[in-house]
Short mmCIF file of N, CA, C and O in Angstrom, two decimals:
data_model
loop_
_atom_site.label_atom_id
_atom_site.label_comp_id
_atom_site.label_asym_id
_atom_site.label_seq_id
_atom_site.Cartn_x
_atom_site.Cartn_y
_atom_site.Cartn_z
N ALA B 618 -64.53 165.86 152.50
CA ALA B 618 -64.50 165.62 153.94
C ALA B 618 -64.97 166.85 154.72
O ALA B 618 -65.27 166.75 155.88
N GLU B 619 -65.02 168.00 154.06
CA GLU B 619 -65.41 169.23 154.74
C GLU B 619 -66.92 169.36 154.85
O GLU B 619 -67.43 170.37 155.24
N ASP B 620 -67.64 168.34 154.47
CA ASP B 620 -69.09 168.39 154.45
C ASP B 620 -69.62 168.46 155.88
O ASP B 620 -69.57 167.51 156.63
N SER B 621 -70.12 169.63 156.26
CA SER B 621 -70.59 169.82 157.64
C SER B 621 -72.04 169.45 157.78
O SER B 621 -72.62 169.52 158.87
N SER B 622 -72.68 169.07 156.68
CA SER B 622 -74.12 168.79 156.72
C SER B 622 -74.42 167.57 157.57
O SER B 622 -75.42 167.52 158.26
N ASP B 623 -73.52 166.56 157.59
CA ASP B 623 -73.80 165.41 158.47
C ASP B 623 -73.04 165.58 159.76
O ASP B 623 -71.87 165.96 159.74
N ASP B 624 -73.71 165.30 160.88
CA ASP B 624 -73.07 165.53 162.18
C ASP B 624 -72.30 164.32 162.64
O ASP B 624 -72.44 163.90 163.77
N GLY B 625 -71.47 163.79 161.77
CA GLY B 625 -70.73 162.57 162.11
C GLY B 625 -69.64 162.81 163.13
O GLY B 625 -69.19 161.87 163.75
N ASP B 626 -69.24 164.05 163.34
CA ASP B 626 -68.08 164.30 164.21
C ASP B 626 -68.33 163.86 165.64
O ASP B 626 -67.48 163.25 166.24
N ALA B 627 -69.49 164.15 166.15
CA ALA B 627 -69.78 163.79 167.54
C ALA B 627 -69.63 162.29 167.71
O ALA B 627 -69.01 161.82 168.66
N GLY B 628 -70.20 161.55 166.79
CA GLY B 628 -70.09 160.11 166.84
C GLY B 628 -68.66 159.63 166.78
O GLY B 628 -68.24 158.74 167.52
N LYS B 629 -67.89 160.25 165.91
CA LYS B 629 -66.48 159.84 165.72
C LYS B 629 -65.71 160.01 167.02
O LYS B 629 -64.91 159.23 167.39
N ASP B 630 -65.99 161.14 167.72
CA ASP B 630 -65.27 161.42 168.96
C ASP B 630 -65.48 160.30 169.98
O ASP B 630 -64.55 159.78 170.53
N ALA B 631 -66.75 159.99 170.18
CA ALA B 631 -67.07 158.94 171.15
C ALA B 631 -66.36 157.64 170.73
O ALA B 631 -65.83 156.93 171.55
N ASP B 632 -66.38 157.41 169.43
CA ASP B 632 -65.75 156.19 168.89
C ASP B 632 -64.25 156.20 169.13
O ASP B 632 -63.69 155.23 169.55
N GLY B 633 -63.62 157.34 168.86
CA GLY B 633 -62.18 157.44 168.95
C GLY B 633 -61.70 157.14 170.34
O GLY B 633 -60.63 156.57 170.51
N LYS B 634 -62.47 157.50 171.38
CA LYS B 634 -62.03 157.23 172.74
C LYS B 634 -61.97 155.75 173.03
O LYS B 634 -61.10 155.27 173.72
N ASP B 635 -62.89 155.00 172.46
CA ASP B 635 -62.86 153.54 172.62
C ASP B 635 -61.55 152.96 172.11
O ASP B 635 -60.90 152.21 172.81
N LYS B 636 -61.21 153.39 170.92
CA LYS B 636 -60.07 152.73 170.24
C LYS B 636 -58.74 153.31 170.72
O LYS B 636 -57.69 152.79 170.37
N ALA B 637 -58.75 154.37 171.51
CA ALA B 637 -57.51 155.03 171.91
C ALA B 637 -56.62 154.05 172.69
O ALA B 637 -55.42 154.22 172.74
N GLY B 638 -57.21 153.02 173.29
CA GLY B 638 -56.49 152.08 174.08
C GLY B 638 -55.42 151.38 173.26
O GLY B 638 -54.28 151.23 173.72
N ASP B 639 -55.75 150.89 172.07
CA ASP B 639 -54.74 150.21 171.27
C ASP B 639 -54.11 151.18 170.28
O ASP B 639 -54.56 151.27 169.14
N GLU B 640 -53.09 151.90 170.71
CA GLU B 640 -52.45 152.90 169.93
C GLU B 640 -51.99 152.31 168.60
O GLU B 640 -50.98 151.64 168.53
N ALA B 641 -52.74 152.53 167.54
CA ALA B 641 -52.34 152.03 166.22
C ALA B 641 -52.25 153.22 165.23
O ALA B 641 -53.25 153.57 164.63
N PRO B 642 -51.09 153.83 165.16
CA PRO B 642 -50.95 154.99 164.29
C PRO B 642 -51.19 154.66 162.82
O PRO B 642 -51.45 155.52 162.03
N GLN B 643 -51.07 153.37 162.48
CA GLN B 643 -51.24 152.94 161.09
C GLN B 643 -52.68 153.00 160.63
O GLN B 643 -52.95 152.88 159.46
N LYS B 644 -53.63 153.15 161.59
CA LYS B 644 -55.04 153.15 161.22
C LYS B 644 -55.35 154.33 160.32
O LYS B 644 -55.25 155.46 160.72
N ILE B 645 -55.72 154.04 159.10
CA ILE B 645 -56.14 155.10 158.19
C ILE B 645 -57.68 155.03 158.12
O ILE B 645 -58.22 153.97 157.94
N GLU B 646 -58.30 156.18 158.28
CA GLU B 646 -59.76 156.16 158.23
C GLU B 646 -60.18 156.01 156.79
O GLU B 646 -59.82 156.82 155.95
N VAL B 647 -60.92 154.96 156.50
CA VAL B 647 -61.37 154.72 155.13
C VAL B 647 -62.68 155.44 154.91
O VAL B 647 -63.69 155.09 155.47
N LYS B 648 -62.62 156.48 154.10
CA LYS B 648 -63.80 157.32 153.89
C LYS B 648 -64.51 157.00 152.59
O LYS B 648 -65.66 157.34 152.39
N ASP B 649 -63.79 156.36 151.65
CA ASP B 649 -64.40 156.11 150.36
C ASP B 649 -63.77 154.89 149.73
O ASP B 649 -62.78 154.38 150.21
N ALA B 650 -64.35 154.48 148.61
CA ALA B 650 -63.86 153.28 147.95
C ALA B 650 -62.41 153.43 147.49
O ALA B 650 -61.62 152.50 147.64
N GLU B 651 -62.07 154.62 146.99
CA GLU B 651 -60.70 154.80 146.51
C GLU B 651 -59.69 154.58 147.61
O GLU B 651 -58.66 153.92 147.43
N THR B 652 -59.98 155.13 148.81
CA THR B 652 -59.07 154.94 149.93
C THR B 652 -58.97 153.48 150.30
O THR B 652 -57.90 152.96 150.56
N LEU B 653 -60.14 152.82 150.30
CA LEU B 653 -60.17 151.38 150.63
C LEU B 653 -59.25 150.61 149.71
O LEU B 653 -58.39 149.86 150.18
N TRP B 654 -59.38 150.79 148.42
CA TRP B 654 -58.56 150.05 147.47
C TRP B 654 -57.11 150.45 147.56
O TRP B 654 -56.20 149.61 147.50
N ARG B 655 -56.86 151.76 147.78
CA ARG B 655 -55.46 152.20 147.87
C ARG B 655 -54.74 151.56 149.04
O ARG B 655 -53.63 151.03 148.89
N VAL B 656 -55.37 151.55 150.21
CA VAL B 656 -54.69 150.98 151.37
C VAL B 656 -54.49 149.47 151.20
O VAL B 656 -53.47 148.92 151.66
N ASN B 657 -55.42 148.82 150.52
CA ASN B 657 -55.27 147.39 150.29
C ASN B 657 -54.20 147.09 149.25
O ASN B 657 -53.44 146.14 149.40
N ILE B 658 -54.15 147.91 148.21
CA ILE B 658 -53.10 147.73 147.19
C ILE B 658 -51.72 147.96 147.84
O ILE B 658 -50.78 147.19 147.67
N GLU B 659 -51.64 149.02 148.67
CA GLU B 659 -50.38 149.29 149.38
C GLU B 659 -50.02 148.13 150.29
O GLU B 659 -48.84 147.82 150.42
N ALA B 660 -51.01 147.54 150.93
CA ALA B 660 -50.75 146.43 151.83
C ALA B 660 -50.13 145.24 151.11
O ALA B 660 -49.22 144.58 151.62
N VAL B 661 -50.62 144.98 149.87
CA VAL B 661 -50.04 143.89 149.07
C VAL B 661 -48.59 144.20 148.74
O VAL B 661 -47.70 143.35 148.93
N TYR B 662 -48.32 145.44 148.27
CA TYR B 662 -46.94 145.78 147.95
C TYR B 662 -46.05 145.76 149.18
O TYR B 662 -44.90 145.34 149.11
N ARG B 663 -46.60 146.18 150.31
CA ARG B 663 -45.81 146.19 151.54
C ARG B 663 -45.34 144.80 151.89
O ARG B 663 -44.22 144.59 152.35
N ARG B 664 -46.21 143.81 151.63
CA ARG B 664 -45.85 142.44 151.87
C ARG B 664 -44.89 141.88 150.84
O ARG B 664 -43.97 141.14 151.15
N LYS B 665 -45.21 142.15 149.57
CA LYS B 665 -44.58 141.41 148.48
C LYS B 665 -43.52 142.17 147.73
O LYS B 665 -42.61 141.56 147.17
N ASN B 666 -43.66 143.49 147.67
CA ASN B 666 -42.68 144.25 146.86
C ASN B 666 -42.63 145.70 147.33
O ASN B 666 -43.06 146.62 146.61
N PRO B 667 -42.07 145.92 148.51
CA PRO B 667 -42.07 147.27 149.11
C PRO B 667 -41.42 148.32 148.22
O PRO B 667 -41.74 149.50 148.33
N LYS B 668 -40.54 147.90 147.34
CA LYS B 668 -39.85 148.86 146.46
C LYS B 668 -40.86 149.62 145.56
O LYS B 668 -40.59 150.75 145.16
N LEU B 669 -42.00 149.01 145.28
CA LEU B 669 -42.96 149.64 144.39
C LEU B 669 -44.01 150.45 145.13
O LEU B 669 -44.89 151.04 144.49
N LEU B 670 -43.93 150.50 146.46
CA LEU B 670 -44.95 151.20 147.25
C LEU B 670 -45.18 152.63 146.78
O LEU B 670 -46.30 153.10 146.68
N ASP B 671 -44.07 153.34 146.51
CA ASP B 671 -44.23 154.77 146.18
C ASP B 671 -44.77 154.95 144.74
O ASP B 671 -45.09 156.07 144.35
N LYS B 672 -44.90 153.88 143.99
CA LYS B 672 -45.46 153.97 142.64
C LYS B 672 -46.99 153.80 142.68
O LYS B 672 -47.67 154.06 141.68
N VAL B 673 -47.52 153.39 143.83
CA VAL B 673 -48.98 153.13 143.93
C VAL B 673 -49.85 154.32 143.48
O VAL B 673 -50.74 154.15 142.66
N PRO B 674 -49.58 155.53 144.02
CA PRO B 674 -50.43 156.68 143.63
C PRO B 674 -50.49 156.90 142.12
O PRO B 674 -51.57 157.13 141.55
N GLU B 675 -49.34 156.81 141.46
CA GLU B 675 -49.36 157.06 140.01
C GLU B 675 -50.04 155.91 139.26
O GLU B 675 -50.70 156.15 138.23
N THR B 676 -49.89 154.70 139.73
CA THR B 676 -50.59 153.57 139.11
C THR B 676 -52.09 153.74 139.24
O THR B 676 -52.83 153.56 138.29
N ILE B 677 -52.53 154.17 140.43
CA ILE B 677 -53.97 154.41 140.65
C ILE B 677 -54.47 155.53 139.71
O ILE B 677 -55.51 155.38 139.09
N GLU B 678 -53.70 156.58 139.58
CA GLU B 678 -54.09 157.67 138.69
C GLU B 678 -54.26 157.17 137.26
O GLU B 678 -55.21 157.52 136.58
N LYS B 679 -53.30 156.34 136.82
CA LYS B 679 -53.33 155.81 135.47
C LYS B 679 -54.63 155.01 135.25
O LYS B 679 -55.30 155.16 134.23
N TYR B 680 -54.94 154.15 136.21
CA TYR B 680 -56.17 153.35 136.09
C TYR B 680 -57.42 154.20 136.08
O TYR B 680 -58.36 153.94 135.34
N LYS B 681 -57.43 155.21 136.94
CA LYS B 681 -58.60 156.10 136.99
C LYS B 681 -58.79 156.83 135.66
O LYS B 681 -59.92 156.97 135.19
N LYS B 682 -57.70 157.30 135.07
CA LYS B 682 -57.80 157.98 133.77
C LYS B 682 -58.38 157.07 132.71
O LYS B 682 -59.12 157.51 131.86
N ASN B 683 -58.03 155.79 132.79
CA ASN B 683 -58.54 154.81 131.79
C ASN B 683 -59.95 154.38 132.14
O ASN B 683 -60.55 153.58 131.43
N GLY B 684 -60.48 154.85 133.26
CA GLY B 684 -61.83 154.47 133.67
C GLY B 684 -61.92 153.07 134.20
O GLY B 684 -62.97 152.47 134.26
N THR B 685 -60.76 152.51 134.59
CA THR B 685 -60.74 151.17 135.17
C THR B 685 -61.01 151.24 136.68
O THR B 685 -60.44 152.08 137.37
N LYS B 686 -61.87 150.35 137.16
CA LYS B 686 -62.17 150.32 138.62
C LYS B 686 -60.90 149.92 139.39
O LYS B 686 -60.13 149.06 138.95
N LEU B 687 -60.78 150.50 140.59
CA LEU B 687 -59.61 150.18 141.41
C LEU B 687 -59.71 148.75 141.94
O LEU B 687 -58.70 148.12 142.23
N SER B 688 -60.92 148.22 142.02
CA SER B 688 -61.08 146.82 142.45
C SER B 688 -60.42 145.88 141.41
O SER B 688 -59.87 144.85 141.77
N VAL B 689 -60.48 146.30 140.15
CA VAL B 689 -59.83 145.54 139.09
C VAL B 689 -58.31 145.55 139.23
O VAL B 689 -57.62 144.54 139.15
N LEU B 690 -57.81 146.76 139.54
CA LEU B 690 -56.38 146.92 139.78
C LEU B 690 -55.92 146.07 140.97
O LEU B 690 -54.93 145.36 140.90
N TYR B 691 -56.75 146.10 142.04
CA TYR B 691 -56.40 145.33 143.23
C TYR B 691 -56.34 143.83 142.91
O TYR B 691 -55.37 143.17 143.31
N ALA B 692 -57.31 143.34 142.16
CA ALA B 692 -57.33 141.92 141.82
C ALA B 692 -56.09 141.57 141.00
O ALA B 692 -55.48 140.53 141.20
N LYS B 693 -55.71 142.49 140.10
CA LYS B 693 -54.55 142.26 139.23
C LYS B 693 -53.28 142.18 140.08
O LYS B 693 -52.42 141.32 139.89
N VAL B 694 -53.15 143.14 141.04
CA VAL B 694 -51.95 143.18 141.88
C VAL B 694 -51.89 141.91 142.72
O VAL B 694 -50.84 141.30 142.87
N CYS B 695 -53.04 141.52 143.27
CA CYS B 695 -53.08 140.27 144.08
C CYS B 695 -52.66 139.08 143.25
O CYS B 695 -51.85 138.24 143.72
N LYS B 696 -53.18 138.97 142.05
CA LYS B 696 -52.81 137.83 141.19
C LYS B 696 -51.34 137.81 140.88
O LYS B 696 -50.70 136.77 140.85
N THR B 697 -50.79 139.01 140.63
CA THR B 697 -49.37 139.11 140.34
C THR B 697 -48.53 138.48 141.46
O THR B 697 -47.55 137.81 141.20
N TYR B 698 -48.95 138.72 142.70
CA TYR B 698 -48.19 138.21 143.83
C TYR B 698 -48.81 136.96 144.45
O TYR B 698 -48.50 136.58 145.56
N GLU B 699 -49.74 136.34 143.70
CA GLU B 699 -50.37 135.08 144.13
C GLU B 699 -51.04 135.21 145.49
O GLU B 699 -50.89 134.33 146.34
N LEU B 700 -51.74 136.31 145.67
CA LEU B 700 -52.54 136.50 146.89
C LEU B 700 -54.02 136.46 146.49
O LEU B 700 -54.38 136.73 145.35
N ASP B 701 -54.85 136.11 147.46
CA ASP B 701 -56.29 136.01 147.18
C ASP B 701 -56.91 137.41 147.13
O ASP B 701 -56.93 138.08 148.17
N PRO B 702 -57.45 137.84 146.00
CA PRO B 702 -58.02 139.19 145.91
C PRO B 702 -59.31 139.35 146.71
O PRO B 702 -59.76 140.48 146.89
N LYS B 703 -59.86 138.24 147.18
CA LYS B 703 -61.07 138.35 148.00
C LYS B 703 -60.71 138.77 149.42
O LYS B 703 -61.58 139.20 150.20
N VAL B 704 -59.45 138.66 149.76
CA VAL B 704 -58.97 139.06 151.09
C VAL B 704 -58.58 140.54 151.06
O VAL B 704 -57.93 140.99 150.13
N MET B 705 -59.06 141.29 152.06
CA MET B 705 -58.65 142.69 152.16
C MET B 705 -57.32 142.69 152.94
O MET B 705 -57.32 142.60 154.19
N TRP B 706 -56.22 142.76 152.24
CA TRP B 706 -54.92 142.56 152.90
C TRP B 706 -54.57 143.63 153.88
O TRP B 706 -53.76 143.45 154.78
N ALA B 707 -55.19 144.80 153.75
CA ALA B 707 -54.89 145.90 154.68
C ALA B 707 -55.39 145.55 156.09
O ALA B 707 -54.89 146.07 157.08
N THR B 708 -56.39 144.66 156.20
CA THR B 708 -56.92 144.34 157.52
C THR B 708 -56.23 143.10 158.09
O THR B 708 -56.45 142.72 159.22
N LYS B 709 -55.37 142.49 157.28
CA LYS B 709 -54.66 141.29 157.75
C LYS B 709 -53.43 141.69 158.55
O LYS B 709 -52.74 142.62 158.18
N GLN B 710 -53.16 140.93 159.60
CA GLN B 710 -51.89 141.12 160.31
C GLN B 710 -50.78 140.55 159.44
O GLN B 710 -51.00 139.64 158.67
N MET B 711 -49.58 141.08 159.60
CA MET B 711 -48.46 140.61 158.79
C MET B 711 -48.18 139.13 159.03
O MET B 711 -47.67 138.43 158.19
N ASP B 712 -48.51 138.63 160.23
CA ASP B 712 -48.20 137.22 160.51
C ASP B 712 -49.34 136.29 160.03
O ASP B 712 -49.40 135.15 160.45
N ASP B 713 -50.18 136.83 159.14
CA ASP B 713 -51.25 136.01 158.55
C ASP B 713 -52.11 135.31 159.57
O ASP B 713 -52.27 134.11 159.57
N ASN B 714 -52.65 136.08 160.45
CA ASN B 714 -53.55 135.58 161.48
C ASN B 714 -54.89 135.27 160.78
O ASN B 714 -55.71 136.15 160.61
N ASP B 715 -55.10 134.03 160.38
CA ASP B 715 -56.25 133.72 159.54
C ASP B 715 -57.55 133.65 160.32
O ASP B 715 -58.62 133.39 159.78
N ALA B 716 -57.48 133.85 161.62
CA ALA B 716 -58.72 133.88 162.42
C ALA B 716 -59.55 135.10 162.01
O ALA B 716 -60.76 135.12 162.18
N ASP B 717 -58.88 136.09 161.46
CA ASP B 717 -59.57 137.32 161.07
C ASP B 717 -60.12 137.16 159.68
O ASP B 717 -59.40 136.81 158.75
N ASP B 718 -61.44 137.43 159.51
CA ASP B 718 -62.05 137.22 158.20
C ASP B 718 -61.78 138.37 157.25
O ASP B 718 -62.26 138.36 156.14
N GLY B 719 -61.09 139.38 157.71
CA GLY B 719 -60.81 140.51 156.84
C GLY B 719 -61.94 141.49 156.81
O GLY B 719 -61.95 142.43 156.04
N ASP B 720 -62.93 141.32 157.70
CA ASP B 720 -64.06 142.27 157.67
C ASP B 720 -64.01 143.21 158.87
O ASP B 720 -64.94 143.94 159.14
N GLY B 721 -62.90 143.15 159.59
CA GLY B 721 -62.72 144.10 160.71
C GLY B 721 -63.33 143.61 162.01
O GLY B 721 -63.12 144.17 163.06
N ALA B 722 -64.11 142.51 161.97
CA ALA B 722 -64.74 142.02 163.20
C ALA B 722 -63.70 141.60 164.21
O ALA B 722 -63.88 141.71 165.40
N GLY B 723 -62.56 141.16 163.73
CA GLY B 723 -61.50 140.70 164.60
C GLY B 723 -61.02 141.81 165.51
O GLY B 723 -60.61 141.53 166.64
N PHE B 724 -61.07 143.04 165.05
CA PHE B 724 -60.57 144.14 165.85
C PHE B 724 -61.44 144.33 167.09
O PHE B 724 -60.98 144.60 168.16
N LYS B 725 -62.74 144.22 166.90
CA LYS B 725 -63.66 144.46 168.00
C LYS B 725 -63.55 143.39 169.07
O LYS B 725 -63.67 143.64 170.25
N ASP B 726 -63.30 142.16 168.62
CA ASP B 726 -63.29 141.04 169.56
C ASP B 726 -62.21 141.17 170.64
O ASP B 726 -62.43 140.81 171.77
N ASN B 727 -61.07 141.68 170.26
CA ASN B 727 -60.00 141.77 171.28
C ASN B 727 -59.94 143.18 171.89
O ASN B 727 -58.90 143.62 172.30
N ALA B 728 -61.07 143.87 171.96
CA ALA B 728 -61.10 145.18 172.58
C ALA B 728 -61.14 145.00 174.12
O ALA B 728 -61.65 144.01 174.58
#
């Protein structure tokens, strides 16, 4: 993240001011695939088995050591709790607002 070669900061600032209106402290900036899968795996546990939430980092480490993709882990976790692995659960509202396709477009619409 310390890579100063790309001037993304200026863009982020302008962006951040837009979104400041809807104070959502839960928003984690997804910078890479690992973060993406981690927040989605956590979202599934948050819904279905919050007791295991703190085990997520070590589970992810275990899978990475075995060279298993985190997308595979995510699919496995979803199947365990009978959720659709094609859905990015981190972008879903807890009340299962199915109008949102899970691609983040829903956030922009109600800006």
